[in-house]
Coordinates of C-alpha atoms in Angstrom, one line a residue:
M1 CA 0.0 0.0 0.0
T2 CA 1.5 3.3 -1.1
R3 CA 1.8 6.2 1.4
T4 CA -0.6 8.3 -0.6
F5 CA -3.2 5.5 -0.7
L6 CA -2.8 4.9 3.1
K7 CA -3.2 8.6 3.9
A8 CA -6.3 8.8 1.8
A9 CA -7.7 5.7 3.5
L10 CA -7.1 7.1 6.9
L11 CA -8.7 10.4 5.9
G12 CA -11.7 8.6 4.5
A13 CA -12.1 6.5 7.7
A14 CA -11.9 9.6 9.9
A15 CA -14.6 11.3 7.8
A16 CA -16.9 8.3 8.2
L17 CA -16.7 8.5 12.1
P18 CA -19.5 10.4 13.8
A19 CA -18.5 13.8 15.1
L20 CA -17.8 13.9 18.8
P21 CA -20.0 16.2 20.8
A22 CA -18.3 19.4 21.9
A23 CA -17.3 19.6 25.5
A24 CA -19.8 21.4 27.7
D25 CA -18.8 25.0 28.6
T26 CA -20.2 24.5 32.1
E27 CA -20.3 21.4 34.3
L28 CA -22.5 21.2 37.4
T29 CA -22.7 18.6 40.2
M30 CA -26.0 18.2 41.9
Y31 CA -26.7 15.9 44.9
Y32 CA -30.3 14.9 45.6
P33 CA -32.2 12.6 48.1
I34 CA -35.1 10.3 47.7
S35 CA -37.0 9.4 50.9
V36 CA -40.1 7.7 49.5
G37 CA -40.9 4.6 47.4
G38 CA -40.5 4.2 43.7
A39 CA -37.8 4.2 41.0
L40 CA -37.5 7.9 41.1
T41 CA -33.9 8.3 40.0
E42 CA -35.1 7.4 36.5
V43 CA -37.5 10.5 36.6
I44 CA -34.6 12.7 37.7
D45 CA -32.4 11.3 35.0
G46 CA -35.1 12.1 32.5
F47 CA -35.3 15.7 33.7
I48 CA -31.5 16.0 33.4
S49 CA -31.5 14.6 29.9
G50 CA -34.2 17.0 28.8
F51 CA -32.4 19.9 30.3
E52 CA -29.1 19.0 28.7
A53 CA -30.8 18.5 25.3
E54 CA -32.1 22.1 25.5
N55 CA -28.8 23.4 27.0
P56 CA -25.9 21.5 25.2
D57 CA -23.4 23.9 26.8
I58 CA -24.2 22.7 30.3
R59 CA -23.4 19.2 31.6
V60 CA -25.1 18.0 34.8
N61 CA -23.8 15.3 37.1
A62 CA -26.8 14.4 39.1
V63 CA -25.9 12.2 42.1
Y64 CA -28.5 10.3 44.1
A65 CA -27.1 10.3 47.6
G66 CA -29.6 8.4 49.7
N67 CA -32.0 9.9 52.2
Y68 CA -32.0 13.6 53.3
D69 CA -29.4 13.1 56.1
D70 CA -27.1 11.0 53.8
T71 CA -27.4 13.7 51.1
R72 CA -26.5 16.5 53.5
V73 CA -23.5 14.6 54.8
R74 CA -22.2 13.7 51.3
T75 CA -22.8 17.2 49.9
L76 CA -21.0 18.9 52.8
S77 CA -18.2 16.4 52.8
A78 CA -17.6 17.0 49.1
I79 CA -17.5 20.8 49.7
M80 CA -15.1 20.4 52.6
A81 CA -12.9 18.1 50.5
G82 CA -12.6 20.7 47.7
D83 CA -14.8 18.8 45.3
P84 CA -17.9 20.9 45.7
A85 CA -21.4 20.8 44.3
Q86 CA -22.9 23.9 42.8
L87 CA -26.4 23.0 43.9
S88 CA -28.3 20.4 45.8
V89 CA -31.7 19.3 47.0
L90 CA -31.6 19.1 50.8
F91 CA -34.1 19.3 53.6
S92 CA -36.0 22.6 53.6
I93 CA -35.3 22.8 57.3
D94 CA -31.5 22.7 56.8
V95 CA -31.6 26.4 55.9
Y96 CA -30.5 27.9 59.2
E97 CA -27.5 25.5 59.5
L98 CA -26.5 26.1 55.9
M99 CA -26.7 29.9 56.5
E100 CA -24.8 29.6 59.8
Q101 CA -22.0 27.7 58.0
D102 CA -21.9 30.3 55.3
L103 CA -22.4 27.7 52.6
I104 CA -25.3 28.9 50.5
V105 CA -26.1 31.9 48.4
P106 CA -29.5 33.6 48.5
F107 CA -31.6 33.1 45.4
D108 CA -32.6 36.7 45.3
E109 CA -28.9 37.7 44.8
V110 CA -28.6 35.4 41.7
A111 CA -32.2 35.5 40.3
T112 CA -32.3 39.2 39.7
S113 CA -34.1 39.8 36.4
A114 CA -37.8 40.6 36.2
E115 CA -38.5 37.1 34.9
D116 CA -36.5 35.6 37.8
K117 CA -38.3 37.6 40.4
A118 CA -41.7 36.5 39.0
W119 CA -40.5 32.9 39.1
L120 CA -39.6 33.3 42.8
K121 CA -43.1 34.5 43.5
S122 CA -44.7 31.6 41.5
F123 CA -44.6 29.0 44.3
Y124 CA -47.1 28.3 47.0
P125 CA -46.3 30.7 49.9
A126 CA -46.6 27.8 52.4
L127 CA -43.9 26.0 50.6
M128 CA -41.7 29.1 50.4
A129 CA -41.8 29.8 54.2
N130 CA -39.1 27.3 55.2
G131 CA -36.7 28.8 52.6
E132 CA -37.1 32.5 53.7
A133 CA -35.0 33.9 56.5
E134 CA -33.4 37.3 57.4
G135 CA -35.1 39.0 54.4
H136 CA -33.7 36.6 51.7
V137 CA -34.8 33.5 49.8
W138 CA -32.3 30.8 50.5
G139 CA -34.3 27.7 49.3
V140 CA -36.7 27.0 46.5
P141 CA -39.3 24.2 46.6
F142 CA -38.7 21.0 44.7
Q143 CA -40.0 17.8 46.4
R144 CA -42.4 19.1 49.0
S145 CA -45.1 17.5 51.1
T146 CA -47.6 17.6 53.9
I147 CA -48.6 14.7 56.1
V148 CA -51.9 13.1 55.1
L149 CA -54.2 10.4 56.4
Y150 CA -54.4 7.2 54.3
Y151 CA -57.3 4.9 55.0
N152 CA -58.5 1.5 53.7
K153 CA -62.0 2.1 52.4
D154 CA -62.8 -1.6 52.2
M155 CA -62.0 -2.0 55.9
F156 CA -64.2 1.1 56.6
R157 CA -67.1 -0.6 54.8
E158 CA -66.5 -3.9 56.7
A159 CA -66.6 -2.0 60.0
G160 CA -69.9 -0.3 59.1
L161 CA -68.2 3.1 58.6
D162 CA -68.8 5.4 55.7
P163 CA -65.8 5.1 53.4
E164 CA -66.4 8.6 52.0
T165 CA -66.3 10.1 55.5
P166 CA -62.8 9.8 57.0
P167 CA -62.3 11.1 60.6
A168 CA -62.3 14.9 60.8
N169 CA -61.1 15.3 64.3
W170 CA -59.2 13.4 67.1
D171 CA -62.4 12.1 68.7
E172 CA -63.7 10.7 65.4
M173 CA -60.2 9.2 64.6
V174 CA -60.2 7.3 67.9
A175 CA -63.8 6.1 67.5
D176 CA -63.1 5.0 63.9
A177 CA -59.9 3.3 64.9
K178 CA -61.7 1.3 67.7
A179 CA -64.3 0.2 65.2
L180 CA -61.6 -0.9 62.8
R181 CA -59.4 -2.7 65.4
K182 CA -59.2 -6.5 65.2
D183 CA -56.9 -9.0 66.8
D184 CA -54.7 -9.1 63.7
R185 CA -55.2 -5.5 62.6
W186 CA -54.6 -2.1 64.1
G187 CA -56.9 0.8 63.7
L188 CA -54.2 3.4 63.1
M189 CA -50.4 3.7 62.8
V190 CA -48.3 6.9 63.1
P191 CA -44.6 6.5 62.4
S192 CA -42.2 7.4 65.1
T193 CA -38.8 6.7 63.6
G194 CA -37.1 8.6 60.9
Y195 CA -39.0 11.9 61.5
P196 CA -40.8 11.7 64.9
Y197 CA -40.5 15.4 65.5
W198 CA -42.5 15.9 62.2
M199 CA -45.4 13.8 63.3
F200 CA -45.3 15.4 66.8
Q201 CA -45.4 18.8 65.2
A202 CA -48.6 17.8 63.4
F203 CA -50.3 16.8 66.7
A204 CA -49.1 20.0 68.3
I205 CA -50.4 22.2 65.5
Q206 CA -53.7 20.5 65.7
N207 CA -53.8 21.4 69.4
G208 CA -53.1 25.0 68.6
Q209 CA -49.3 25.0 69.4
E210 CA -46.5 26.2 67.1
L211 CA -43.3 24.6 68.1
M212 CA -40.8 27.3 67.0
S213 CA -40.6 31.0 66.3
A214 CA -40.4 32.4 62.8
S215 CA -36.9 33.6 63.6
G216 CA -35.6 30.1 64.3
T217 CA -34.3 31.2 67.7
E218 CA -37.0 29.9 70.1
T219 CA -38.9 26.6 70.6
H220 CA -42.1 25.9 72.5
F221 CA -41.8 22.2 73.3
D222 CA -43.1 22.1 76.9
T223 CA -46.2 24.2 76.8
P224 CA -49.5 22.6 78.1
A225 CA -50.8 22.3 74.6
A226 CA -47.6 20.5 73.4
V227 CA -47.7 18.2 76.4
E228 CA -51.3 17.4 75.8
A229 CA -50.6 16.6 72.1
L230 CA -47.8 14.1 73.0
T231 CA -50.0 12.6 75.7
F232 CA -52.7 12.0 73.1
W233 CA -50.3 10.4 70.7
R234 CA -49.0 8.0 73.5
D235 CA -52.6 7.2 74.6
L236 CA -53.6 6.0 71.1
S237 CA -51.6 2.9 72.2
A238 CA -51.5 3.1 76.0
V239 CA -55.2 3.9 76.6
H240 CA -57.2 3.4 73.5
D241 CA -55.3 0.3 72.2
V242 CA -55.8 1.3 68.5
M243 CA -52.1 1.6 67.7
P244 CA -49.1 -0.6 68.5
G245 CA -47.0 0.3 71.5
G246 CA -43.4 1.4 71.2
T247 CA -42.0 2.9 68.0
I248 CA -43.4 2.4 64.5
E249 CA -41.0 2.3 61.6
W250 CA -41.2 5.0 59.0
G251 CA -39.6 2.9 56.3
T252 CA -41.9 -0.1 56.6
L253 CA -45.2 1.5 57.5
R254 CA -46.3 2.0 53.9
Q255 CA -45.9 -1.8 53.4
A256 CA -47.8 -2.5 56.6
F257 CA -50.7 -0.5 55.3
L258 CA -50.6 -2.2 52.0
Q259 CA -50.5 -5.6 53.7
G260 CA -53.6 -4.8 55.8
Q261 CA -51.8 -4.6 59.1
T262 CA -53.5 -1.2 59.8
A263 CA -56.6 0.4 58.5
M264 CA -55.3 4.0 58.7
M265 CA -51.9 5.6 58.7
W266 CA -50.4 9.0 58.8
H267 CA -47.6 9.4 56.3
T268 CA -46.1 11.8 53.8
T269 CA -48.0 12.5 50.6
G270 CA -44.7 11.8 48.9
N271 CA -45.6 8.1 49.2
L272 CA -49.0 8.5 47.5
T273 CA -48.0 7.1 44.1
A274 CA -46.2 4.1 45.7
V275 CA -49.4 3.4 47.7
R276 CA -51.6 3.8 44.6
D277 CA -49.3 1.3 42.7
G278 CA -49.2 -1.2 45.5
A279 CA -52.7 -1.2 46.9
D280 CA -55.0 -4.0 45.8
F281 CA -57.9 -2.4 47.7
D282 CA -59.9 0.8 47.6
F283 CA -58.2 3.5 49.7
G284 CA -58.8 7.1 50.5
V285 CA -56.6 10.1 51.4
A286 CA -57.8 12.9 53.8
M287 CA -56.4 15.9 55.6
L288 CA -55.2 15.2 59.0
P289 CA -57.9 15.3 61.7
A290 CA -58.2 18.5 63.7
H291 CA -58.5 19.1 67.4
T292 CA -58.7 22.7 68.3
Q293 CA -57.8 23.4 64.6
P294 CA -56.7 21.6 61.5
G295 CA -53.1 21.5 60.3
S296 CA -50.0 19.8 59.1
P297 CA -46.4 20.9 58.8
T298 CA -45.0 21.1 55.4
G299 CA -42.0 18.8 54.6
G300 CA -39.5 17.7 52.0
G301 CA -36.7 19.2 50.1
N302 CA -35.6 22.5 48.6
F303 CA -33.0 23.5 46.1
Y304 CA -30.0 25.4 47.4
L305 CA -27.1 27.2 45.6
F306 CA -23.7 26.8 47.1
K307 CA -21.0 29.4 47.5
G308 CA -17.7 29.0 45.6
A309 CA -19.4 28.6 42.3
S310 CA -18.4 30.9 39.4
E311 CA -20.9 33.4 38.1
E312 CA -21.3 31.1 35.0
E313 CA -22.0 28.1 37.2
Q314 CA -24.5 30.0 39.4
Q315 CA -26.4 31.1 36.3
A316 CA -26.3 27.6 34.9
S317 CA -27.6 26.2 38.2
L318 CA -30.4 28.8 38.2
K319 CA -31.3 27.7 34.7
L320 CA -31.4 24.1 35.8
I321 CA -33.5 24.8 38.9
K322 CA -36.0 26.9 36.9
Y323 CA -36.2 24.0 34.4
M324 CA -36.8 21.4 37.1
T325 CA -39.4 23.5 38.9
A326 CA -41.3 24.5 35.7
P327 CA -45.0 23.6 35.8
E328 CA -44.7 20.7 33.4
R329 CA -41.9 19.1 35.4
A330 CA -43.5 19.9 38.7
A331 CA -46.7 18.2 37.5
E332 CA -44.7 15.1 36.2
W333 CA -42.8 14.9 39.6
S334 CA -46.1 15.1 41.5
I335 CA -47.7 12.4 39.4
A336 CA -44.6 10.1 39.7
T337 CA -44.4 10.5 43.5
G338 CA -47.4 12.1 45.2
Y339 CA -45.4 15.2 46.3
V340 CA -47.3 18.4 46.1
G341 CA -47.2 20.3 42.8
I342 CA -45.1 23.2 44.0
S343 CA -47.0 26.0 42.2
P344 CA -50.6 26.8 41.2
A345 CA -49.4 26.6 37.6
A346 CA -48.5 23.0 38.0
Y347 CA -52.1 22.1 38.8
D348 CA -53.2 24.1 35.7
T349 CA -51.2 21.8 33.4
P350 CA -53.3 19.4 31.3
A351 CA -51.4 16.4 32.8
L352 CA -52.0 17.2 36.4
K353 CA -55.6 18.4 35.7
Q354 CA -56.4 15.1 34.2
Y355 CA -54.6 13.1 36.9
A356 CA -56.5 14.9 39.6
A357 CA -59.8 14.3 37.9
D358 CA -59.1 10.6 37.6
F359 CA -57.4 10.3 41.1
P360 CA -58.8 13.0 43.4
Q361 CA -56.5 11.8 46.3
A362 CA -53.8 13.7 44.5
V363 CA -55.1 17.1 45.5
V364 CA -55.6 16.5 49.2
A365 CA -52.0 17.6 50.2
R366 CA -52.3 20.7 48.0
D367 CA -55.6 21.7 49.7
Q368 CA -54.0 21.1 53.1
L369 CA -51.5 23.9 52.3
E370 CA -54.2 26.3 53.3
V371 CA -53.8 25.2 56.9
A372 CA -50.1 24.1 56.8
V373 CA -47.3 25.7 58.8
P374 CA -43.5 25.6 58.2
E375 CA -41.7 22.5 59.3
L376 CA -39.7 22.7 62.5
S377 CA -36.5 24.6 61.7
T378 CA -34.2 26.5 63.9
Y379 CA -30.5 27.3 64.3
E380 CA -28.7 24.2 65.4
T381 CA -31.6 22.4 63.9
G382 CA -30.0 19.0 63.9
R383 CA -29.3 18.9 67.6
V384 CA -32.6 20.7 68.5
R385 CA -34.5 18.2 66.4
E386 CA -32.6 15.2 67.9
A387 CA -33.5 16.4 71.4
L388 CA -37.2 16.5 70.4
N389 CA -37.0 13.1 68.6
S390 CA -35.5 11.5 71.8
A391 CA -38.3 13.1 73.9
V392 CA -41.1 11.8 71.7
Q393 CA -39.6 8.3 71.4
S394 CA -39.0 8.0 75.2
V395 CA -42.7 8.8 75.8
L396 CA -44.0 6.4 73.2
T397 CA -41.8 3.6 74.5
G398 CA -43.0 4.3 78.1
T399 CA -39.6 5.3 79.5
A400 CA -40.6 8.9 80.3
Q401 CA -43.7 11.0 80.9
P402 CA -44.7 13.7 78.4
Q403 CA -44.1 16.6 80.7
D404 CA -40.7 15.5 81.8
A405 CA -39.5 14.5 78.4
L406 CA -40.6 17.7 76.7
E407 CA -39.2 19.9 79.5
D408 CA -35.8 18.2 78.9
A409 CA -36.0 18.8 75.2
Q410 CA -37.0 22.4 75.7
S411 CA -34.0 22.9 78.1
I412 CA -31.6 21.5 75.5
A413 CA -33.1 23.7 72.8
E414 CA -32.9 26.8 74.9
R415 CA -29.2 26.1 75.7
L416 CA -28.4 25.6 72.0
L417 CA -30.3 28.6 70.8
R418 CA -29.2 31.1 73.5
P419 CA -26.3 32.4 71.4
Y420 CA -28.6 33.3 68.5
R421 CA -31.1 35.5 70.4

């Protein structure tokens, strides 16, 4: 083979190869959690693929990092190791600690155009509350929730209860749970691992008690109304015998409900799609029962922007977050999970309108936003929350009395928060 012929052959082969894609101008790393059932990493991967197709100059490395606590640890470890993320989905209640550690940038300092400002105002106010502090917007809703009551309509019928009339207050919930109770079935289960403070906050709100100040510097764990709320939760087992004693596992409760071990459960709306897909019975979803008032804390994760990113990376991160929170994606995520559609516009999309018409359980959590309050969030939130978790679990397991346990938790919280007042 002559040199001229070889050169021509090589040139022809090179021309036949497909062109390699140009390297992205900006590369982002985003950590995110999943704390409910379902193959949801595939949905996130689809969002990222769609974004990259529309923005070929931006490459996104989306890293599933476990539950919320795992994701926070992994994200902050990467930042400390000099391999930072530009954005992440973390607990909405992490905001004060992230601010205190000087790790995040306010959205209102990056989203400055008229279009950006309108976008920041497009979310449900109840979902924005946990991300707003000290006059800035630090977190933007993504996978957000309220606690809802799931109930087995077939069991309601069997017990002579109206399946279209779930309990509206504590007294009705106890009465229904007693009617539903059998030797091999509980009337009600409320999870007390994973996020016991969250469930307790729901009971406290329903009894008219906010657990923290809007400034994140004070807690109200040991008031008479809070003590009464925890006493009622304990008495569902200890007095009324409608709920198992001890702790009830967050991670296995959904399956217990699907297997018929309990007729009712309190759980995040983020599990709604997994319940729908797994149930072989007729089930309903209702707002949590009221006592002196109705209510639930919000929950779930917000997007955050981290310091240390270049201006180009910040703007690319903002573009990605706007894409993932757009009404169409918010609707798709709500349908895939059960999480609340984060904006009124999401519920105006044809997809979510049709879904809600076919499956009205999907709008219960949205409607409950009218009476929802921000999830428990303070400075030193991890240690404050752990003190309350320990108090709740000690009462439910019978090792402490509600008054004593909550006084101890309040004392710890006051010591931790004293420097911030």
